[in-house]
mmCIF file of N, CA, C and O in Angstrom:
data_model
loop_
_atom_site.group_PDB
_atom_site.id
_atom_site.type_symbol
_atom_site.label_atom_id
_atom_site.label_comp_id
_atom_site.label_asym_id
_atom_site.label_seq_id
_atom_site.Cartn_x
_atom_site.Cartn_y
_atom_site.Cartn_z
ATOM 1 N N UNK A 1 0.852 -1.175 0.000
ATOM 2 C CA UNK A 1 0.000 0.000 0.000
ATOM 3 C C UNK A 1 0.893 1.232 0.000
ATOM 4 O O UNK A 1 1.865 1.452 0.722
ATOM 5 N N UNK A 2 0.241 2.170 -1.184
ATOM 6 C CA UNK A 2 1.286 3.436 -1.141
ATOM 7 C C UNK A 2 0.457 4.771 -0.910
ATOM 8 O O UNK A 2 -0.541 5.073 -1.564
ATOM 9 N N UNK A 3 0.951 5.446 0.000
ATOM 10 C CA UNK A 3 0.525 6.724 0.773
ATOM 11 C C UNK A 3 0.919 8.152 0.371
ATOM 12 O O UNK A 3 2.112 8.452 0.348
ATOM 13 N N UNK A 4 -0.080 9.094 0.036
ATOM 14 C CA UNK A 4 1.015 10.231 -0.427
ATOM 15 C C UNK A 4 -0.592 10.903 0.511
ATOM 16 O O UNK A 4 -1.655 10.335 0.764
ATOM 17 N N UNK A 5 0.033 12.703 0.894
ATOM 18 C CA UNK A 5 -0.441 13.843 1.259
ATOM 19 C C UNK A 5 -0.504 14.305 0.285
ATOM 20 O O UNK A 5 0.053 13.786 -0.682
ATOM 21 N N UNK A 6 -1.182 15.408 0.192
ATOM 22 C CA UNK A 6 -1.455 16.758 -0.414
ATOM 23 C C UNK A 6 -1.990 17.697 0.746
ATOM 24 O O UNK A 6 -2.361 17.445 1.893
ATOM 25 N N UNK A 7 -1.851 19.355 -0.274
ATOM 26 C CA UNK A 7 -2.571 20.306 0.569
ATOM 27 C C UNK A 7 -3.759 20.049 -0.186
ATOM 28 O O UNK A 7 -3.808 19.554 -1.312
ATOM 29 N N UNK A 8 -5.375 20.689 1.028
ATOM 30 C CA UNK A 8 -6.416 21.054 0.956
ATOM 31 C C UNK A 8 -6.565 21.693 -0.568
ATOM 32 O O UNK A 8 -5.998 22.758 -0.811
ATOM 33 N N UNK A 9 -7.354 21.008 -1.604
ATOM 34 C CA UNK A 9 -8.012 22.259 -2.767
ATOM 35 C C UNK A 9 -9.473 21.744 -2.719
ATOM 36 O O UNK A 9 -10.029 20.788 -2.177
ATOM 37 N N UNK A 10 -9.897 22.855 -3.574
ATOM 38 C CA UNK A 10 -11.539 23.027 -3.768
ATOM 39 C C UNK A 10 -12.176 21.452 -4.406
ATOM 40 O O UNK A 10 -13.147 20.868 -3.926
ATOM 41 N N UNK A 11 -11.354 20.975 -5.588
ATOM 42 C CA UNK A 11 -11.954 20.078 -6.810
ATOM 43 C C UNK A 11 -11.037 19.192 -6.479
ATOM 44 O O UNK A 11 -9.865 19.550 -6.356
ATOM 45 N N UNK A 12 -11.546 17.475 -6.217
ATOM 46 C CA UNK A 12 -10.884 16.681 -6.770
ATOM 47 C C UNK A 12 -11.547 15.853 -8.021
ATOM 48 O O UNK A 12 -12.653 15.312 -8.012
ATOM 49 N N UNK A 13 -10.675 15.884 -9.015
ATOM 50 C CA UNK A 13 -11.296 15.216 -10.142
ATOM 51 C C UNK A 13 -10.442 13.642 -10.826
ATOM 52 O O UNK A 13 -9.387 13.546 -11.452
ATOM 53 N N UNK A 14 -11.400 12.606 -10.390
ATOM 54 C CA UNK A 14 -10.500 11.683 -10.389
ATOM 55 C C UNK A 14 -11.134 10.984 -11.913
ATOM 56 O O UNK A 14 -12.220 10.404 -11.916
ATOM 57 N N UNK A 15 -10.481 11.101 -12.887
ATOM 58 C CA UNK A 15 -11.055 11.040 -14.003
ATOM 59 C C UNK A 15 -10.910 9.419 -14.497
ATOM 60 O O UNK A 15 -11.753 9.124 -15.344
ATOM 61 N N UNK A 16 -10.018 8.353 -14.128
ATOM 62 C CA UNK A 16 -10.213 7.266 -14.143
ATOM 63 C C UNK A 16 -9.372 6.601 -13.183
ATOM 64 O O UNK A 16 -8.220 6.952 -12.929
ATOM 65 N N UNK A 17 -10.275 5.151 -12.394
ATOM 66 C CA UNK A 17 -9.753 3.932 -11.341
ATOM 67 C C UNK A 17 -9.986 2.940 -11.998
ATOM 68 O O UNK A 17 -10.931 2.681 -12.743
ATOM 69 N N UNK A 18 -9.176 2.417 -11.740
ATOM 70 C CA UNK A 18 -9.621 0.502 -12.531
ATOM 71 C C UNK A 18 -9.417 -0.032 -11.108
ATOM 72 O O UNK A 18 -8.341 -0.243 -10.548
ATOM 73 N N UNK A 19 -10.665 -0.212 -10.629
ATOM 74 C CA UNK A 19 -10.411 -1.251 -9.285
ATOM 75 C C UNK A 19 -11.980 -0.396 -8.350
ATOM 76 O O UNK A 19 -13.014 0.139 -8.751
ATOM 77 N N UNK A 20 -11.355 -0.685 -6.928
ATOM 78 C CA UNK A 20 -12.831 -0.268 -6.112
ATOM 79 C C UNK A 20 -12.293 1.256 -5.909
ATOM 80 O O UNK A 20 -11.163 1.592 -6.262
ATOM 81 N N UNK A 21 -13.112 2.031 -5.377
ATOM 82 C CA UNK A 21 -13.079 3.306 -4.985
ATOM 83 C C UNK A 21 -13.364 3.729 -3.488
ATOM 84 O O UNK A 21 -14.353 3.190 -2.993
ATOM 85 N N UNK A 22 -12.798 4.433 -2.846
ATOM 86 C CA UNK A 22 -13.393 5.027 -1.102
ATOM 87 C C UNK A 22 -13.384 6.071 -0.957
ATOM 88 O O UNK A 22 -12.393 6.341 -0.279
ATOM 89 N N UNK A 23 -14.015 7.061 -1.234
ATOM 90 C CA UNK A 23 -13.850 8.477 -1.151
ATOM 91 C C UNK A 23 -14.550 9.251 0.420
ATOM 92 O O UNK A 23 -15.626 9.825 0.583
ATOM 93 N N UNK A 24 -13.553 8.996 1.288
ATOM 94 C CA UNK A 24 -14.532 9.622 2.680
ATOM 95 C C UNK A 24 -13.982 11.210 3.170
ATOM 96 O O UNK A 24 -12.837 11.531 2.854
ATOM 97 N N UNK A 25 -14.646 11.953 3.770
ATOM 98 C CA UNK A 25 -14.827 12.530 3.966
ATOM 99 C C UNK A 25 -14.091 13.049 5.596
ATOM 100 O O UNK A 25 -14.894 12.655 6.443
ATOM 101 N N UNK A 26 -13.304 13.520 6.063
ATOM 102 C CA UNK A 26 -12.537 14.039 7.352
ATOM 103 C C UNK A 26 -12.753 15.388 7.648
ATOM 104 O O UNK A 26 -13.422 16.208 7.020
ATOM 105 N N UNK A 27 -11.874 15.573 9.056
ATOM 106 C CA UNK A 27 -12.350 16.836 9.735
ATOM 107 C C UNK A 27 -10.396 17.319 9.753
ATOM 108 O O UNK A 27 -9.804 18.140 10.455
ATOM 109 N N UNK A 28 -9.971 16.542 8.848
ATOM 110 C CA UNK A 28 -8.365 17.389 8.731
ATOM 111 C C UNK A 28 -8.551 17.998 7.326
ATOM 112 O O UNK A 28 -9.260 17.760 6.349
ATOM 113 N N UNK A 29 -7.279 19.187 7.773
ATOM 114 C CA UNK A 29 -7.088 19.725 6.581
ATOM 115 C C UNK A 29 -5.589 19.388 5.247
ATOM 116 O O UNK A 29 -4.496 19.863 4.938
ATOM 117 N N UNK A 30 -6.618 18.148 4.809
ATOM 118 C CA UNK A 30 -5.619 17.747 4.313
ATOM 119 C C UNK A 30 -6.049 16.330 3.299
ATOM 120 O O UNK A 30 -6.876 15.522 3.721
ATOM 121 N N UNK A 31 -5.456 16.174 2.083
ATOM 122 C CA UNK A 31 -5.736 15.254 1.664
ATOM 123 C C UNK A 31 -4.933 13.729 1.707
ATOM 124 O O UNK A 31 -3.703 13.776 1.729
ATOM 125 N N UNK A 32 -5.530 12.521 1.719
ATOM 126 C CA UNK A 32 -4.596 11.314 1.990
ATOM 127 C C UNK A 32 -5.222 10.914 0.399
ATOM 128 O O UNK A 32 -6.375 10.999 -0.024
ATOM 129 N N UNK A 33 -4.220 10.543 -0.136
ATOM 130 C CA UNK A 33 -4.337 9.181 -1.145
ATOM 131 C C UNK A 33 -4.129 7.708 -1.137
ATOM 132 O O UNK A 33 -3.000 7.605 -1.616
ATOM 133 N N UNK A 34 -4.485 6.708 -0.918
ATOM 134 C CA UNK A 34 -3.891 5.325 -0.634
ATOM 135 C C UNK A 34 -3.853 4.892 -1.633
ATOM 136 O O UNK A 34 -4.727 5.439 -2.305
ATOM 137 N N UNK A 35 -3.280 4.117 -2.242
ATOM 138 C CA UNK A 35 -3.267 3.184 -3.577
ATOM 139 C C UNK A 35 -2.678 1.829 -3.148
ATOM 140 O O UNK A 35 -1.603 1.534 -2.627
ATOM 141 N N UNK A 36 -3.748 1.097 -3.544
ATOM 142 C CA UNK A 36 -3.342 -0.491 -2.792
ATOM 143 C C UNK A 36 -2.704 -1.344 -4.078
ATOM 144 O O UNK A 36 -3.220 -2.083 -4.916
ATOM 145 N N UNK A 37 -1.131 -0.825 -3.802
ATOM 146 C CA UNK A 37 -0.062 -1.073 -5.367
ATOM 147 C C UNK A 37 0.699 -0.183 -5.375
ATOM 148 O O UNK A 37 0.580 0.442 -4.322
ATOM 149 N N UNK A 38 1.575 0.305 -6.122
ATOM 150 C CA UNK A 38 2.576 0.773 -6.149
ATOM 151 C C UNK A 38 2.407 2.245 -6.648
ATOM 152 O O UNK A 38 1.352 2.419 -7.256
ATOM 153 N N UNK A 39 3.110 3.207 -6.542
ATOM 154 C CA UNK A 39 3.026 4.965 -6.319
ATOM 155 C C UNK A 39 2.980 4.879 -7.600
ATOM 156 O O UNK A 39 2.117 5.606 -8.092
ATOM 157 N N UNK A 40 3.634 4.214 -8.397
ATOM 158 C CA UNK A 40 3.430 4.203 -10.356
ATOM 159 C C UNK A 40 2.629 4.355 -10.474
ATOM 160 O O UNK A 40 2.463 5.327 -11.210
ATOM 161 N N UNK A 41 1.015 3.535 -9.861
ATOM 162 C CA UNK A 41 0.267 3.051 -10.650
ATOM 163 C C UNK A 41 -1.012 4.224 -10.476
ATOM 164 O O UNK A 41 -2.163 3.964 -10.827
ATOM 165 N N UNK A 42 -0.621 5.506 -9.897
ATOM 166 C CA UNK A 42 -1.631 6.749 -10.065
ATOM 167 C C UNK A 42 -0.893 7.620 -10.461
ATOM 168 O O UNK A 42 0.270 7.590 -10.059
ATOM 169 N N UNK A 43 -1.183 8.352 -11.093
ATOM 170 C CA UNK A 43 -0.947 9.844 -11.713
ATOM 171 C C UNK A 43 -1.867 11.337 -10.917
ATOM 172 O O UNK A 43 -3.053 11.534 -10.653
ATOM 173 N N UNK A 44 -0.647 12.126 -10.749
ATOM 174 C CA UNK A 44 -1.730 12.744 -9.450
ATOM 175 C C UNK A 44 -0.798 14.127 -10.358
ATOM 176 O O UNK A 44 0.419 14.218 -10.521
ATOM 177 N N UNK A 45 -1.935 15.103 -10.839
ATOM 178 C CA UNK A 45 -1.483 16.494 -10.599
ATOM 179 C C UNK A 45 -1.796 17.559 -10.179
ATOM 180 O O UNK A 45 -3.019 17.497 -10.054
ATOM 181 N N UNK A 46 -1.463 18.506 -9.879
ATOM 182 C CA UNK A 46 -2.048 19.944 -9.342
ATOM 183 C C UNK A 46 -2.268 20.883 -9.689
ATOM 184 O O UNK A 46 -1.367 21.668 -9.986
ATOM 185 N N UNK A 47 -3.737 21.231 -9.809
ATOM 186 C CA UNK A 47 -4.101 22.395 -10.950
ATOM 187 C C UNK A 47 -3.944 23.516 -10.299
ATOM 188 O O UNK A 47 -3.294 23.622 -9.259
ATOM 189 N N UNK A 48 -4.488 24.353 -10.833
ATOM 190 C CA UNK A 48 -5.110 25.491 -10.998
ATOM 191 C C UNK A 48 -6.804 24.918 -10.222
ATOM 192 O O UNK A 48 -7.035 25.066 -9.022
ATOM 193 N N UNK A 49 -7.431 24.520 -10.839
ATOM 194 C CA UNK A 49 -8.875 24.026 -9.882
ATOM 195 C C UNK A 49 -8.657 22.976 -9.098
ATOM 196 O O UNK A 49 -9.385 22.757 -8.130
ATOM 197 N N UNK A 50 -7.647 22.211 -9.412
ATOM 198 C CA UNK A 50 -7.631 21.498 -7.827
ATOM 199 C C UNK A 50 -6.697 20.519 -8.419
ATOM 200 O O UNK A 50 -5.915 20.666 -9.358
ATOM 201 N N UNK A 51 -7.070 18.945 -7.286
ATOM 202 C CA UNK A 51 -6.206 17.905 -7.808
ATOM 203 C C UNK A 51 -6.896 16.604 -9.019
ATOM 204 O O UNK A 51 -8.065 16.220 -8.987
ATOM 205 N N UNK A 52 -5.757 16.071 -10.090
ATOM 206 C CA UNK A 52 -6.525 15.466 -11.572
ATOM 207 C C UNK A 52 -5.661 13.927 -10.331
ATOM 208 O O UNK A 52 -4.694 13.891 -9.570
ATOM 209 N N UNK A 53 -6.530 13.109 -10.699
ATOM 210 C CA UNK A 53 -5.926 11.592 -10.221
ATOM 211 C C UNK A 53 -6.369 11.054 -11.270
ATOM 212 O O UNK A 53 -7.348 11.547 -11.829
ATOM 213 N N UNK A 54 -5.661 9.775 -11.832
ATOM 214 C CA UNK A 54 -5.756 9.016 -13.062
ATOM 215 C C UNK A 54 -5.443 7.919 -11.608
ATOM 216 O O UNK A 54 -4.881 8.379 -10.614
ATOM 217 N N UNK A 55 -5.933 6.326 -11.681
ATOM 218 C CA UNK A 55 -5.241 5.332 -11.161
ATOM 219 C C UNK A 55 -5.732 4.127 -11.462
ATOM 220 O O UNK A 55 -6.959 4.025 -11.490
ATOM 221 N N UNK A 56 -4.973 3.042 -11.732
ATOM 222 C CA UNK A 56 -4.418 1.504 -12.137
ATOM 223 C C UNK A 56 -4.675 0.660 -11.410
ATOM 224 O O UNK A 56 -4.539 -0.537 -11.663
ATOM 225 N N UNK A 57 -5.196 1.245 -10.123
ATOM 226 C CA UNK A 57 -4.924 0.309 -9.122
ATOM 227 C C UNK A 57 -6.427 0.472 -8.050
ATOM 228 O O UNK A 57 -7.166 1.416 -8.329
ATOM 229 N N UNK A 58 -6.784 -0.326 -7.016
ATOM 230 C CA UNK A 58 -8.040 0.316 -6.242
ATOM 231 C C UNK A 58 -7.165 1.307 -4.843
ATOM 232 O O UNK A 58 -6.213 1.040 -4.110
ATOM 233 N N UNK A 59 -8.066 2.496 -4.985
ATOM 234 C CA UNK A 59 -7.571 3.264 -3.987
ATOM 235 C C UNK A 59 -8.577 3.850 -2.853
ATOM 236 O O UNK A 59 -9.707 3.365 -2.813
ATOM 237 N N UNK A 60 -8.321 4.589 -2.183
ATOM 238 C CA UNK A 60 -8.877 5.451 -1.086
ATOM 239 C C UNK A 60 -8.133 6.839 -1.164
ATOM 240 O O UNK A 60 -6.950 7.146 -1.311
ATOM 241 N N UNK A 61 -9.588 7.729 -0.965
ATOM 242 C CA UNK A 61 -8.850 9.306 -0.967
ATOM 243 C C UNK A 61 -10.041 9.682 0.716
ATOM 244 O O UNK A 61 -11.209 9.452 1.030
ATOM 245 N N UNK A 62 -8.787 10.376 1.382
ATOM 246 C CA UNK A 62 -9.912 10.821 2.589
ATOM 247 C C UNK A 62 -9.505 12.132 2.207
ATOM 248 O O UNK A 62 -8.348 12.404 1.888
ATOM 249 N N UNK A 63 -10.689 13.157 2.245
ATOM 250 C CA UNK A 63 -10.494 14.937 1.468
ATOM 251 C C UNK A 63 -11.152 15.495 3.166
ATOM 252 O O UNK A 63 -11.783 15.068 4.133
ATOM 253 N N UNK A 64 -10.373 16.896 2.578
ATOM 254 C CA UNK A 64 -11.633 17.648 3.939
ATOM 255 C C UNK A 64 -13.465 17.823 2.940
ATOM 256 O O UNK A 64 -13.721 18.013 1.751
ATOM 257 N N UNK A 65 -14.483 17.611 4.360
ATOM 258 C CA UNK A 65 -15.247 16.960 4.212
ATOM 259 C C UNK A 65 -16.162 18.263 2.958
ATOM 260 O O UNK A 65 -17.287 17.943 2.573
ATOM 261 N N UNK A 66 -15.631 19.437 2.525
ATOM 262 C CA UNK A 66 -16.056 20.566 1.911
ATOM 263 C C UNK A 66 -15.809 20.527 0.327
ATOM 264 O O UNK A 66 -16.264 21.325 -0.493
ATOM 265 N N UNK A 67 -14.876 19.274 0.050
ATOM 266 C CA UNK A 67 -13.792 19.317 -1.249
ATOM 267 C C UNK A 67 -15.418 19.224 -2.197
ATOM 268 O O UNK A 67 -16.432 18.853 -1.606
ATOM 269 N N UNK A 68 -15.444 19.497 -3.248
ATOM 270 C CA UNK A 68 -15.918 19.146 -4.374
ATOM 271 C C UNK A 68 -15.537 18.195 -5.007
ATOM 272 O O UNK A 68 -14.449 18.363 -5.560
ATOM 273 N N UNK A 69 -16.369 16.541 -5.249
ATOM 274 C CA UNK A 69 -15.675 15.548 -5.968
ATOM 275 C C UNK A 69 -16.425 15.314 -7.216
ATOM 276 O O UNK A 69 -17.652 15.231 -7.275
ATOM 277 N N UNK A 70 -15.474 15.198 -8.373
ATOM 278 C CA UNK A 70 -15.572 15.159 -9.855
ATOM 279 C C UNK A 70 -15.239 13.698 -10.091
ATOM 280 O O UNK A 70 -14.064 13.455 -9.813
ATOM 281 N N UNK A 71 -16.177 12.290 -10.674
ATOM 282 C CA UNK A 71 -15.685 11.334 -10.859
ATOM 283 C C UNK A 71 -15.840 10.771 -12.413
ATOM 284 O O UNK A 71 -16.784 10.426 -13.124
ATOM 285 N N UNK A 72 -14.581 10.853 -12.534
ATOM 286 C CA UNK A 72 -15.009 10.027 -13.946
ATOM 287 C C UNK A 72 -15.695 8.641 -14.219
ATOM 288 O O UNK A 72 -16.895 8.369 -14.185
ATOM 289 N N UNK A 73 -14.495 7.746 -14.531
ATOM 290 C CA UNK A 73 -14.912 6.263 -14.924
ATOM 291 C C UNK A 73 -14.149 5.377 -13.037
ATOM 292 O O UNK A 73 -13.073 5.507 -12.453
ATOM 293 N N UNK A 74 -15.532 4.489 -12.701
ATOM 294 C CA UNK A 74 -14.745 3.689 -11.881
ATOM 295 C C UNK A 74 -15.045 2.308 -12.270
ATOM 296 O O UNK A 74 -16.185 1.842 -12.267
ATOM 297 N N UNK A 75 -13.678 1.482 -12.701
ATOM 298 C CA UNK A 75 -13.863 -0.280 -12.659
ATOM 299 C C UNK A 75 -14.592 -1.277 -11.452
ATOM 300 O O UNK A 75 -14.937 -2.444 -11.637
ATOM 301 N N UNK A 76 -14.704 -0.657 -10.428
ATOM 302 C CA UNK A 76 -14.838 -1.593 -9.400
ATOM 303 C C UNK A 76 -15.950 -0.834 -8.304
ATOM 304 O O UNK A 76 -16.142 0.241 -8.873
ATOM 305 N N UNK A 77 -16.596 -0.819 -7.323
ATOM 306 C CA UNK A 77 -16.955 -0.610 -6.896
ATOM 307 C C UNK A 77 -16.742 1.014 -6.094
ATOM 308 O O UNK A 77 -15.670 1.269 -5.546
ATOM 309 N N UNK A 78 -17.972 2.103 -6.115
ATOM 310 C CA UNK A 78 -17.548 3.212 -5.593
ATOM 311 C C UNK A 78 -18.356 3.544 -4.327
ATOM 312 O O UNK A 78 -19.579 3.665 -4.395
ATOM 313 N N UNK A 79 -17.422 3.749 -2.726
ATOM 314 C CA UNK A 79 -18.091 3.803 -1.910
ATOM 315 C C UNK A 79 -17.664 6.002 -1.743
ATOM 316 O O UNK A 79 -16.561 6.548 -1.764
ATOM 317 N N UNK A 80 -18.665 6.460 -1.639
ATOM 318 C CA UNK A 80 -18.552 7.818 -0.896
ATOM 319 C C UNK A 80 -19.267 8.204 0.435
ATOM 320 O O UNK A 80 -20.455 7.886 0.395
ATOM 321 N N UNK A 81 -18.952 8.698 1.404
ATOM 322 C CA UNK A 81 -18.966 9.275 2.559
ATOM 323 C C UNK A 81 -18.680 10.080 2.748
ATOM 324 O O UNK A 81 -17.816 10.570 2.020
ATOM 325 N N UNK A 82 -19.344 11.035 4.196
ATOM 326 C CA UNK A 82 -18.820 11.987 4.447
ATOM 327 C C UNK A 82 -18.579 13.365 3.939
ATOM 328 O O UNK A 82 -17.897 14.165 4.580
ATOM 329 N N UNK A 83 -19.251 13.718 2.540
ATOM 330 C CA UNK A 83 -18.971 14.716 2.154
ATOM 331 C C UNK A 83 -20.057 15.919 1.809
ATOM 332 O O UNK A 83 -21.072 15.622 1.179
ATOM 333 N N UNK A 84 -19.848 17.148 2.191
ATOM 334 C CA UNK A 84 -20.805 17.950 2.680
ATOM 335 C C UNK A 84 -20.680 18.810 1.626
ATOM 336 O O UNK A 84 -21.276 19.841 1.938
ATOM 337 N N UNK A 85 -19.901 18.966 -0.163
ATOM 338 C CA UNK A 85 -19.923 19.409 -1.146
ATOM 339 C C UNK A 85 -20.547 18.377 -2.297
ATOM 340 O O UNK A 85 -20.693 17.171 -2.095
ATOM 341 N N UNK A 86 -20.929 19.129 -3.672
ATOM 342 C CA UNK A 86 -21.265 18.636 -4.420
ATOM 343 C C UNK A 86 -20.422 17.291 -5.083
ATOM 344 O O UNK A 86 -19.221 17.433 -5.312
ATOM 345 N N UNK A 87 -21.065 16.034 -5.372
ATOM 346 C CA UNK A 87 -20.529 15.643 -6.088
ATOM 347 C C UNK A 87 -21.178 15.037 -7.205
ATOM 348 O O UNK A 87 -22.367 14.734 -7.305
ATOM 349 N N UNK A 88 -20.111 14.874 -8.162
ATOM 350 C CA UNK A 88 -20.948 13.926 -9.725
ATOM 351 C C UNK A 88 -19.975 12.886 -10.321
ATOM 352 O O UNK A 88 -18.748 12.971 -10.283
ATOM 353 N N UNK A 89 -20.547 12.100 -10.761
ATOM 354 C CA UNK A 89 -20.156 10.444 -10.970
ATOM 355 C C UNK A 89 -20.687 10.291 -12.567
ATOM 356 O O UNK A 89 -21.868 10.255 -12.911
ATOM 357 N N UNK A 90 -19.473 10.210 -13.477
ATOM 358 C CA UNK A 90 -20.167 9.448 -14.883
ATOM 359 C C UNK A 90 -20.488 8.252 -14.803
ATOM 360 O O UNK A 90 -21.625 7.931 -15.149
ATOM 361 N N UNK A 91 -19.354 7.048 -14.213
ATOM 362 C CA UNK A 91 -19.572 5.926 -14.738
ATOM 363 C C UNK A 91 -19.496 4.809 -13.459
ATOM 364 O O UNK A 91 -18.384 4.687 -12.945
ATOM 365 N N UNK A 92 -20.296 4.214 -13.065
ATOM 366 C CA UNK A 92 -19.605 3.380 -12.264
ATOM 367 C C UNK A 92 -20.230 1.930 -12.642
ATOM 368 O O UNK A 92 -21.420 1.668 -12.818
ATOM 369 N N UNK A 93 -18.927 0.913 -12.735
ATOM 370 C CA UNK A 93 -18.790 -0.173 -13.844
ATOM 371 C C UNK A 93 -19.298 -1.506 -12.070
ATOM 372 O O UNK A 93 -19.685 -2.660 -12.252
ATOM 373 N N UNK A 94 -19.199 -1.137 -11.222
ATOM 374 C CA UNK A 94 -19.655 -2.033 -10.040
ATOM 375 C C UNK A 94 -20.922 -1.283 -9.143
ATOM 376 O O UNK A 94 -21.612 -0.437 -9.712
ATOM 377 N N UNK A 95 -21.139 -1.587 -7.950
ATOM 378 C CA UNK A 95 -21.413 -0.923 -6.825
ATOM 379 C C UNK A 95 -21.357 0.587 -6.106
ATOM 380 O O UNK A 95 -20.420 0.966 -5.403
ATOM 381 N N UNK A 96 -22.186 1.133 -6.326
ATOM 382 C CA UNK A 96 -22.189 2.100 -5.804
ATOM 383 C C UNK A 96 -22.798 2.649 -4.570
ATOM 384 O O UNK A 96 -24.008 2.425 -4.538
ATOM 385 N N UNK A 97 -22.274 3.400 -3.381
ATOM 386 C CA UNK A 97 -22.718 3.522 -1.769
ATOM 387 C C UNK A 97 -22.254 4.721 -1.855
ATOM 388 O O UNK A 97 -21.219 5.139 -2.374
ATOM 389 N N UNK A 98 -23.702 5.629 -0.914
ATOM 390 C CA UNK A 98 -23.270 6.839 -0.811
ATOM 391 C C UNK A 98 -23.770 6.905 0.660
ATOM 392 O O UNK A 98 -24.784 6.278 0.966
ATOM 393 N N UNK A 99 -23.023 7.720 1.676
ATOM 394 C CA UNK A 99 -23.230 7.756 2.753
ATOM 395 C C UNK A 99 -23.187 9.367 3.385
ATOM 396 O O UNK A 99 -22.259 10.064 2.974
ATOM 397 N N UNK A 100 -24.035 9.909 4.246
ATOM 398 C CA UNK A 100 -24.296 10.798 4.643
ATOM 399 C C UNK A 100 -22.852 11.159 6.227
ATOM 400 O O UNK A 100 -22.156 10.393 6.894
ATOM 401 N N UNK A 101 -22.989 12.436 6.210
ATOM 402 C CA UNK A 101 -21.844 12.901 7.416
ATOM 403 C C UNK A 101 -21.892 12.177 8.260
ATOM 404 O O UNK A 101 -20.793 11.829 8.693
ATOM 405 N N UNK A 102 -23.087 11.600 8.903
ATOM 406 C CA UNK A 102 -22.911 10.935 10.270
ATOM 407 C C UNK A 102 -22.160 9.536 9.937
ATOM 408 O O UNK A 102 -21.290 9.115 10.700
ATOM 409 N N UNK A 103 -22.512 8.881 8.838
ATOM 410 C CA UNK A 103 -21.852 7.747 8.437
ATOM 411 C C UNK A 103 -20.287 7.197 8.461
ATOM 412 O O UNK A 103 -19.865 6.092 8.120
ATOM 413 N N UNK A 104 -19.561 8.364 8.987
ATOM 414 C CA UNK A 104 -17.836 8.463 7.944
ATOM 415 C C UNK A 104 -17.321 7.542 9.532
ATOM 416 O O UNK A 104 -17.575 7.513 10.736
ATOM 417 N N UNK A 105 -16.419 6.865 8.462
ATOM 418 C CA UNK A 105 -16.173 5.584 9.450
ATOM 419 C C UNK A 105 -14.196 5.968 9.560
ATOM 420 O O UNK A 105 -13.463 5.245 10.236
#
């Protein structure tokens, strides 16, 4: 399992996962990425509107609970929690769970 930080932005836009998805929601200011596989196997950059994630692998992102999430395509199952901004989802190829603030585990 590979771990990276970021600072706090407005947009995360994770435009493709091949695997499951966890997008929860925290009371830090700060973003975690997990990728269960190797740091290769996501592409992470930093805009101008926020952060672009591409990833290969199934991951977990915990955002502060305000972020705006943008989802492209997910292969595997997408769980969201916790989040008290807009979000939108094109594709999801498994399972999908959406969970309210009190829910965030």
């Amino acid at each position: 399992m590979s771990t990276q930080r970021f600072e706090p932005v407005e947009t995360i836009h994770l435009g493709q996962a091949d695997g499951d998805v966890a997008i929860k929601g925290w009371d830090e200011a700060a973003i975690e990425l997990a990728v269960d596989g190797d740091e290769g196997d996501c592409s992470v950059e930093v805009k101008e509107q926020g952060l672009s994630v591409t990833c290969h692998a199934p991951l977990a992102l915990h955002v502060p609970c305000s972020t705006v999430i943008q989802v492209g395509e997910v292969s595997g199952e997408l769980l969201l929690s916790g989040l008290d901004r807009a979000v939108t989802v094109e594709t999801v190829r498994g399972d999908a769970f959406v969970g309210d603030r009190k829910s965030v585990v």
